Short mmCIF file of C-alpha atoms in Angstrom, two decimals:
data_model
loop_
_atom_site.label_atom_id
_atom_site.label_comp_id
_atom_site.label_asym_id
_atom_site.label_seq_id
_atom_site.Cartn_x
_atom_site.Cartn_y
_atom_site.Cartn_z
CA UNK W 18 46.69 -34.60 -6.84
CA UNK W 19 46.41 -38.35 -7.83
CA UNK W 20 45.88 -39.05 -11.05
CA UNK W 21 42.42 -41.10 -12.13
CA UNK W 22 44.84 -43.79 -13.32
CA UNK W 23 46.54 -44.42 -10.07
CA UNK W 24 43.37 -45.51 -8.31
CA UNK W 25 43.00 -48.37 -11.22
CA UNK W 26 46.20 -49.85 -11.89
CA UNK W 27 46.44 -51.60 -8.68
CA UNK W 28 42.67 -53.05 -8.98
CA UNK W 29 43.73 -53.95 -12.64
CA UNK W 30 46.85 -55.99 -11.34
CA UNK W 31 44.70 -57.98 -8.51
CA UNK W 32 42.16 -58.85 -11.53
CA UNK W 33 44.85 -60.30 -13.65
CA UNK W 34 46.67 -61.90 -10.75
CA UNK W 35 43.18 -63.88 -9.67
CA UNK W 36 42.57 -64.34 -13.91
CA UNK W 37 43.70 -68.17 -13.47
CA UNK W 38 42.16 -69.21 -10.40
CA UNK W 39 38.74 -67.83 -11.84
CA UNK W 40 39.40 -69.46 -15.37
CA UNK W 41 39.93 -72.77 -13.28
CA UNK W 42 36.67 -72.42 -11.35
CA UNK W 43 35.08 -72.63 -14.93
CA UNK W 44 37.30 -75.57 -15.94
CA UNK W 45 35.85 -77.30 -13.00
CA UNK W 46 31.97 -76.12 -12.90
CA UNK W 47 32.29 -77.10 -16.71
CA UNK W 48 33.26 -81.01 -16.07
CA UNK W 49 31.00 -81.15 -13.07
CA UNK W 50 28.50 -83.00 -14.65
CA UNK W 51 31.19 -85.93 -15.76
CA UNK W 52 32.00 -87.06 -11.94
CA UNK W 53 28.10 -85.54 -10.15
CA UNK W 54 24.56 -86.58 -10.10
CA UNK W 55 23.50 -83.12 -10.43
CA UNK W 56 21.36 -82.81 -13.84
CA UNK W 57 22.88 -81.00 -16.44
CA UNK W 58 20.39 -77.91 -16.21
CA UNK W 59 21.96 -77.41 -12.61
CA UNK W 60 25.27 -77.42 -14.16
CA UNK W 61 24.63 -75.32 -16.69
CA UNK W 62 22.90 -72.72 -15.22
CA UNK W 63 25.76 -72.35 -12.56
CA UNK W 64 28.39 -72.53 -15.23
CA UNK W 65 26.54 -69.63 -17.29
CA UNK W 66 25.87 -67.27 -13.92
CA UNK W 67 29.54 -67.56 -13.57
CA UNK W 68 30.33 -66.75 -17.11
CA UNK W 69 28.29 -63.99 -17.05
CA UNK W 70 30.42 -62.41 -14.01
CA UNK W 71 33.75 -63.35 -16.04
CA UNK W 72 32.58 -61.44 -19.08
CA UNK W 73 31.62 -58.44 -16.83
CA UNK W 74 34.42 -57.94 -15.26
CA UNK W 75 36.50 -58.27 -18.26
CA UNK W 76 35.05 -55.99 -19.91
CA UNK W 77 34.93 -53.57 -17.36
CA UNK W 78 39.10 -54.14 -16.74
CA UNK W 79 39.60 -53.48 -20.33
CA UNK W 80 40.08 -57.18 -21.97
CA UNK W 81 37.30 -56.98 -24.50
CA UNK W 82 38.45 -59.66 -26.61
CA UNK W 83 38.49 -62.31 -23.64
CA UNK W 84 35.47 -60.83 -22.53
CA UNK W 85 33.17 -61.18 -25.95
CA UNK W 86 34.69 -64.87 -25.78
CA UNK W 87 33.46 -65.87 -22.87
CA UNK W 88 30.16 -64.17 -23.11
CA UNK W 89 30.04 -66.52 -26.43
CA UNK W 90 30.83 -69.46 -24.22
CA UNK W 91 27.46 -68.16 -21.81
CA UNK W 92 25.21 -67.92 -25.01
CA UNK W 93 25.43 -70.67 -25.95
CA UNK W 94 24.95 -72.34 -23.02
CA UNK W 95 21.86 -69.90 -22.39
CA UNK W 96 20.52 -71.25 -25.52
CA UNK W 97 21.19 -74.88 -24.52
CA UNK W 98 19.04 -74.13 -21.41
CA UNK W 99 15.78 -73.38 -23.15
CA UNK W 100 15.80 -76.65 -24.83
CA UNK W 101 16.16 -80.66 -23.32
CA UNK W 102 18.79 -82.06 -21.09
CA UNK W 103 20.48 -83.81 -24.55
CA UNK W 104 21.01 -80.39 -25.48
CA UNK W 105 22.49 -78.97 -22.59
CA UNK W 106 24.72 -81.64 -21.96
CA UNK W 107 26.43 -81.21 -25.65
CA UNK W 108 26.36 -77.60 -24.63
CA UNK W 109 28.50 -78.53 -21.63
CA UNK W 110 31.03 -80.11 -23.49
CA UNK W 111 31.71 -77.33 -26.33
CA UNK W 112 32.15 -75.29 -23.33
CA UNK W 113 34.94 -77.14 -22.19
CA UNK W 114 36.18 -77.42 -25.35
CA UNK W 115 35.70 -73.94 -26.13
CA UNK W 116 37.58 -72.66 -22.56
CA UNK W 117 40.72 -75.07 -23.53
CA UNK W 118 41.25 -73.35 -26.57
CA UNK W 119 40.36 -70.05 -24.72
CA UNK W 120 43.30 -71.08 -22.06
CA UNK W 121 46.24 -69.42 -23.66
CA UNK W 122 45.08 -66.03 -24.21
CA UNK W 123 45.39 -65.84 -20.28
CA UNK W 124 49.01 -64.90 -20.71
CA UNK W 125 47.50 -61.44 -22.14
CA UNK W 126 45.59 -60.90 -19.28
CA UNK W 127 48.10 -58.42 -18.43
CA UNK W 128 47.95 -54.81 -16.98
CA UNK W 129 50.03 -53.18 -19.68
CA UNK W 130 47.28 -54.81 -22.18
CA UNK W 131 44.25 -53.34 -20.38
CA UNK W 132 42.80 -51.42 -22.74
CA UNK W 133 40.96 -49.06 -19.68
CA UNK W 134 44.62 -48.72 -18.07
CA UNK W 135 45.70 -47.59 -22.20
CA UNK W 136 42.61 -44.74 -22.56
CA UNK W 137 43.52 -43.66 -19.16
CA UNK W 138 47.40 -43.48 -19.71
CA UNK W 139 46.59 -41.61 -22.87
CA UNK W 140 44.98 -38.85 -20.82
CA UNK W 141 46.74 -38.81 -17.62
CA UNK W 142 48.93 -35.87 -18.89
CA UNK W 143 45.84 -33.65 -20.37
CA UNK W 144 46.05 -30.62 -19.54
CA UNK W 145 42.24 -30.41 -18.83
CA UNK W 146 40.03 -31.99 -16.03
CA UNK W 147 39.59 -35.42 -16.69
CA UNK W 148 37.15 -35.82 -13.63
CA UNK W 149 34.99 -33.13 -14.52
CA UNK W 150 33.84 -32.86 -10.95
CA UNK W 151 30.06 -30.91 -9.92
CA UNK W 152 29.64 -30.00 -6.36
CA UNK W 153 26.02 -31.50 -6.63
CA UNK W 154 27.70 -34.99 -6.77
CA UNK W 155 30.13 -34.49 -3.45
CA UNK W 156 26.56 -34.90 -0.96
CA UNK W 157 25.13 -37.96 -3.25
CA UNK W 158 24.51 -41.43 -1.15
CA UNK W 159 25.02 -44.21 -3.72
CA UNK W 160 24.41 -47.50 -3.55
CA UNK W 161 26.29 -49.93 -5.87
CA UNK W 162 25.32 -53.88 -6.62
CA UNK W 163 27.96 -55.80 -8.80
CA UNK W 164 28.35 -59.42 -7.84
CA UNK W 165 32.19 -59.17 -8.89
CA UNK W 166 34.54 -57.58 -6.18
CA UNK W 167 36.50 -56.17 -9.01
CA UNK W 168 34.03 -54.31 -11.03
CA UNK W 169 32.91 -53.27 -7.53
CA UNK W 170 36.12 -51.73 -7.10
CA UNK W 171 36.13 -50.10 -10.27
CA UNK W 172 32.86 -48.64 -9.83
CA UNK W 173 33.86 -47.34 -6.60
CA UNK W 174 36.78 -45.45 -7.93
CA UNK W 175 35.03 -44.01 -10.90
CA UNK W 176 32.57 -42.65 -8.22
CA UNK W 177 35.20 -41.43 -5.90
CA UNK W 178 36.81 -39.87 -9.37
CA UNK W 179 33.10 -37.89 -9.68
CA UNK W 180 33.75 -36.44 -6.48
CA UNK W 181 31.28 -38.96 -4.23
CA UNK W 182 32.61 -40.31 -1.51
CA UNK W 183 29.19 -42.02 -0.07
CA UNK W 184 29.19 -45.29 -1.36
CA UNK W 185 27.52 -48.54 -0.42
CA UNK W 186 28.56 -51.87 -2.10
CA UNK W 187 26.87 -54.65 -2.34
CA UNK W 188 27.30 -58.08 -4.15
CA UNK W 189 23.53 -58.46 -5.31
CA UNK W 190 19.91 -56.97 -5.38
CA UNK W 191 18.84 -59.15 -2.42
CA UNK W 192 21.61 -57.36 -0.35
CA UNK W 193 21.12 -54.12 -1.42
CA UNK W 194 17.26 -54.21 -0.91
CA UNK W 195 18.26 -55.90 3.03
CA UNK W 196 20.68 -52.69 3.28
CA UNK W 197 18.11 -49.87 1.50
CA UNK W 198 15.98 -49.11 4.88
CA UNK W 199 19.50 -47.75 6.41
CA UNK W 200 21.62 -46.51 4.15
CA UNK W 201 18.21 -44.83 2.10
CA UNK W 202 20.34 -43.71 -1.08
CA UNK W 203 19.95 -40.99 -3.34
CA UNK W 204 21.16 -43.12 -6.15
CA UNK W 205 21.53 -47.26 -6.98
CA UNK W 206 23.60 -48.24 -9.74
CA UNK W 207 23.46 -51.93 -10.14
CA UNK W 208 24.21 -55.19 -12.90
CA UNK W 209 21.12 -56.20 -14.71
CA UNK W 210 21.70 -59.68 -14.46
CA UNK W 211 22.28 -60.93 -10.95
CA UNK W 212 21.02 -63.91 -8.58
CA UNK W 213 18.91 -63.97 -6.93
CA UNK W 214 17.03 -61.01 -7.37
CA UNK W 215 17.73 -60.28 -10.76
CA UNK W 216 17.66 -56.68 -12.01
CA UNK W 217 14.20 -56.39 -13.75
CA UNK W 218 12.88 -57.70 -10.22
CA UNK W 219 15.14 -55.42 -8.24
CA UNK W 220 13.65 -52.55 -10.33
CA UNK W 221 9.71 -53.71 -10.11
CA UNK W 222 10.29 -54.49 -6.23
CA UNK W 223 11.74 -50.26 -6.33
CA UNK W 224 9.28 -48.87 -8.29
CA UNK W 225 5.64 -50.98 -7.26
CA UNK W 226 7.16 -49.91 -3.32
CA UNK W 227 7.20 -53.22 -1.97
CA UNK W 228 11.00 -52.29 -0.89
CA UNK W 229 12.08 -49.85 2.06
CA UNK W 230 13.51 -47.50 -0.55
CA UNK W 231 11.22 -44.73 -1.90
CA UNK W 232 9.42 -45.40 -5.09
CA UNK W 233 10.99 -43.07 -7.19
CA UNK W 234 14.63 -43.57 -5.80
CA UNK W 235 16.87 -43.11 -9.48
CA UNK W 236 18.12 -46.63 -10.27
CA UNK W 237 21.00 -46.66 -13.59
CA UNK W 238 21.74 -50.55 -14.31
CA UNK W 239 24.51 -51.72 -16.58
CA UNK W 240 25.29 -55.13 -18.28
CA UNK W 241 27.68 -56.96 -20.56
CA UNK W 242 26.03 -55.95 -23.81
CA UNK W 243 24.05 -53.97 -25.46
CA UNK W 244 20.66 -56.09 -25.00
CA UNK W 245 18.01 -53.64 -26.70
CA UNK W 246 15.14 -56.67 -25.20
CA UNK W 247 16.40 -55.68 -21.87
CA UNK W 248 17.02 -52.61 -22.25
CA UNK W 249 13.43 -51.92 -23.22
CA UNK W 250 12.44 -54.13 -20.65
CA UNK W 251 14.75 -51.72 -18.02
CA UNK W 252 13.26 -48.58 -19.16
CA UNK W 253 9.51 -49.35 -19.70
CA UNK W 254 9.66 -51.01 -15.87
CA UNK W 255 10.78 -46.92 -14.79
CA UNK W 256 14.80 -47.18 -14.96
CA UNK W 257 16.23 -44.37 -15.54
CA UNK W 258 19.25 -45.32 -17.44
CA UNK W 259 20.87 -48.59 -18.94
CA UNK W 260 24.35 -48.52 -19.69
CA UNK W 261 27.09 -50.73 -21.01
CA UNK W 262 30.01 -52.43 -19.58
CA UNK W 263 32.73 -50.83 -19.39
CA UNK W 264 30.80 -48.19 -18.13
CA UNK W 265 32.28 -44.69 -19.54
CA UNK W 266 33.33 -42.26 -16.61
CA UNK W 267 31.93 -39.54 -18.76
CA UNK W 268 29.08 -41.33 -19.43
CA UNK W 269 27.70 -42.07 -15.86
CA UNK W 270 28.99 -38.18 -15.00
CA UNK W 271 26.60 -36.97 -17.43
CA UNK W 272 23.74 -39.95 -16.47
CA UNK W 273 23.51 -39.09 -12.67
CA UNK W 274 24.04 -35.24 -13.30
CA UNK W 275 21.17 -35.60 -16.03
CA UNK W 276 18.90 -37.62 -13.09
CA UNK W 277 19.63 -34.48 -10.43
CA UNK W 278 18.58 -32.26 -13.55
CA UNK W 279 15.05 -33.67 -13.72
CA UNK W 280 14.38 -34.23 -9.99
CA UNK W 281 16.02 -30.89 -8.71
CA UNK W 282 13.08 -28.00 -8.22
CA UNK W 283 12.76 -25.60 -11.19
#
């Protein structure tokens, strides 16, 4: 039987060997504002939406550290955009001077330093049942919105580890919601911050029915950190769970199985 770990060692590798390319892309959305007319807001908010997707996924492939820096880099940069263009602009350039000092801890961004890779290595040899498979999950239709291919990926396999094979991926709300009236799923597990339909709207469009997808369709989002604003926000607007990156194999086991608990007939 293959172990958990062999389905995420090779998405771990393709995540570090992309690490540079995607730390570039920031390099350059960072000085666009030197050489562009576009106003610094525009900048800024595309800078931060990518940050946000960098810290994700770095999280989620077990580089905390890099992770919690660049989701420093995105606050401030959030903060910056609730005040004048002055602001943003200064904003703009600690960022860049914050990613060049950032730059050398790429040559960590390794798999033997994944930290997910290091909990799962630690197991592989357990005696027990890491998966902790129920036959309830095998018939579950999922859904799942991430807009980074390789937290998609990991998502996937820690599904696939649960025993469900029906999965949908998509690469934001406004997908999944253009996919919902076919594919109709039992279960959508989503990011809570995505563009353009961000997660609070993905979950009012769910819940007030103004999407193909039945009202009370179970919806668990996730996100970077543990935002008790949103989280409130997530649960008060009828989500049923709100979890943190990395998202815990156990955890989501024991999330959906809990959701099947309280909509299965007594």
């Amino acid at each position: 039987m293959t172990r958990d770990i062999d389905r995420f060692i090779p998405i771990v590798a393709r995540y570090c060997e992309s690490i540079r390319d995607q730390f570039e892309s920031l390099n350059t959305l960072a000085a666009y504002g030197n050489f562009s007319t576009a106003s610094p807001d525009i900048v800024a908010t595309n800078l931060s939406a990518e940050l946000h997707r960098m810290a994700g996924a770095a999280h989620c492939m077990g580089f905390r550290k890099f992770g919690t820096s660049i989701a420093k880099i995105d606050k401030k940069l959030r903060k910056a955009l609730t005040k004048n263009d002055f602001a943003i602009s200064q904003a703009l350039t600690e960022a860049s001077d914050m990613l060049k000092v950032l730059a050398p801890t790429l040559d960590e961004i390794t798999p033997d330093n994944s930290r997910v890779l290091q909990i799962m290595s630690e197991h592989a040899d357990s005696p027990a049942d890491s998966t902790n498979t129920d036959e309830r999950l095998s018939g579950l239709k999922v859904i799942l919105a991430d807009d980074d291919k390789h937290v998609q990926a990991v998502m996937r396999a820690t599904l696939e580890n649960l025993g469900i094979t029906q999965i949908e991926t998509t690469d934001s709300g406004l997908a999944l919601l253009n996919r919902a009236s076919t594919i109709q799923p039992d279960i959508i597990i989503t990011d809570w911050e995505m563009q353009p339909v961000s997660g609070l709207e993905l979950l009012q469009c769910v819940r007030n029915g103004a999407s193909p997808l039945r009202k009370d369709t179970p919806m668990i989002f996730f996100t970077n950190e543990q935002d008790h604003q949103a989280m409130q926000s997530a649960l008060l607007n009828g989500a049923d769970r709100f979890l943190k990156k990395p998202v815990s194999p156990e955890i989501l086991r024991k999330s959906i199985l809990h959701i099947l608990d309280a909509v299965e007939p007594v």
